[in-house]
Short mmCIF file of C-alpha atoms in Angstrom, two decimals:
data_model
loop_
_atom_site.label_atom_id
_atom_site.label_comp_id
_atom_site.label_asym_id
_atom_site.label_seq_id
_atom_site.Cartn_x
_atom_site.Cartn_y
_atom_site.Cartn_z
CA MET A 1 -13.58 90.60 -23.36
CA CYS A 2 -15.52 91.50 -26.45
CA ASN A 3 -18.53 90.40 -28.45
CA LEU A 4 -17.70 92.52 -31.53
CA VAL A 5 -14.43 90.88 -32.49
CA SER A 6 -14.09 92.52 -35.91
CA ILE A 7 -14.26 96.00 -34.38
CA ALA A 8 -11.78 95.10 -31.63
CA LYS A 9 -9.36 93.85 -34.29
CA ARG A 10 -9.80 97.01 -36.39
CA VAL A 11 -8.96 99.28 -33.48
CA GLY A 12 -5.91 97.17 -32.65
CA ALA A 13 -6.89 95.54 -29.36
CA PRO A 14 -3.96 93.23 -28.63
CA ARG A 15 -5.94 90.51 -26.83
CA ILE A 16 -9.55 89.74 -27.63
CA VAL A 17 -11.53 87.23 -25.56
CA LYS A 18 -14.72 86.30 -27.41
CA THR A 19 -17.89 86.53 -25.34
CA ARG A 20 -21.35 85.05 -25.87
CA GLY A 21 -23.22 87.69 -27.80
CA ILE A 22 -24.34 91.27 -28.06
CA PRO A 23 -27.27 91.26 -25.60
CA TYR A 24 -25.46 89.21 -22.92
CA PRO A 25 -21.67 89.42 -23.45
CA ALA A 26 -20.80 88.11 -19.99
CA GLY A 27 -23.81 85.97 -19.25
CA ASP A 28 -26.36 83.53 -20.61
CA PRO A 29 -30.03 83.84 -19.65
CA SER A 30 -30.65 80.22 -20.72
CA LEU A 31 -28.61 79.04 -17.71
CA SER A 32 -29.76 78.85 -14.11
CA PRO A 33 -28.35 81.58 -11.86
CA ALA A 34 -25.83 79.13 -10.35
CA GLU A 35 -24.68 77.92 -13.78
CA GLU A 36 -24.43 81.48 -15.03
CA ARG A 37 -22.15 82.39 -12.09
CA VAL A 38 -19.91 79.45 -13.04
CA TRP A 39 -19.90 80.62 -16.66
CA ARG A 40 -19.01 84.19 -15.67
CA ARG A 41 -16.23 83.03 -13.35
CA HIS A 42 -14.86 80.86 -16.17
CA LEU A 43 -15.00 83.80 -18.60
CA VAL A 44 -13.12 86.10 -16.22
CA SER A 45 -10.56 83.39 -15.41
CA ARG A 46 -9.90 82.93 -19.13
CA ALA A 47 -9.53 86.69 -19.57
CA LEU A 48 -6.95 86.77 -16.76
CA GLU A 49 -5.00 83.96 -18.45
CA VAL A 50 -5.09 85.92 -21.71
CA VAL A 51 -3.73 89.08 -20.07
CA ALA A 52 -0.61 87.10 -19.13
CA THR A 53 -0.18 85.69 -22.66
CA PRO A 54 2.41 87.43 -24.85
CA VAL A 55 1.07 88.52 -28.26
CA THR A 56 2.50 90.49 -31.16
CA GLY A 57 -0.72 91.93 -32.56
CA PRO A 58 -4.49 91.53 -32.34
CA THR A 59 -5.12 87.96 -31.19
CA VAL A 60 -8.52 86.34 -30.68
CA PHE A 61 -8.89 83.86 -27.82
CA GLU A 62 -11.77 81.43 -27.38
CA VAL A 63 -13.16 81.02 -23.89
CA ASN A 64 -13.35 77.22 -24.04
CA ASP A 65 -10.21 76.11 -25.87
CA GLY A 66 -8.95 72.61 -25.36
CA ALA A 67 -10.40 69.20 -24.79
CA GLY A 68 -12.29 69.61 -21.54
CA GLY A 69 -11.35 69.94 -17.90
CA ASP A 70 -12.08 73.63 -18.18
CA GLY A 71 -14.30 73.98 -15.12
CA VAL A 72 -17.53 74.53 -17.03
CA PRO A 73 -20.32 72.38 -15.55
CA ALA A 74 -21.90 69.63 -17.65
CA SER A 75 -25.20 71.52 -17.73
CA ALA A 76 -23.42 74.59 -19.08
CA THR A 77 -21.78 72.40 -21.71
CA ARG A 78 -25.22 71.21 -22.78
CA ALA A 79 -26.17 74.88 -23.09
CA GLY A 80 -23.41 75.39 -25.65
CA LEU A 81 -20.61 76.52 -23.37
CA GLY A 82 -18.39 73.47 -23.72
CA PRO A 83 -15.09 73.21 -25.55
CA ARG A 84 -15.08 74.56 -29.08
CA PRO A 85 -12.86 72.98 -31.71
CA GLY A 86 -9.93 75.10 -32.85
CA LYS A 87 -9.30 78.77 -32.35
CA SER A 88 -11.09 81.51 -34.17
CA THR A 89 -9.22 84.02 -36.26
CA GLU A 90 -12.34 86.12 -36.80
#
């Protein structure tokens, strides 16, 4: 899990899971404590999925790929944690 994707790619990290941002890479202070726990659990679950994914070089994974059903609560989606279109190559 990383918030500085460009650096992770430069050093050759094989799997990079994008996090929220520099001050709070595994959290979000705009969420309630209960919603933040759900977000963190979702982030770690995604990272565990990524560890089991075969890659051939540095690969960036979004936390909320897909079209929903990802376990993130509706309130967290309103806070910007919902599905993001496409995958980043950043």
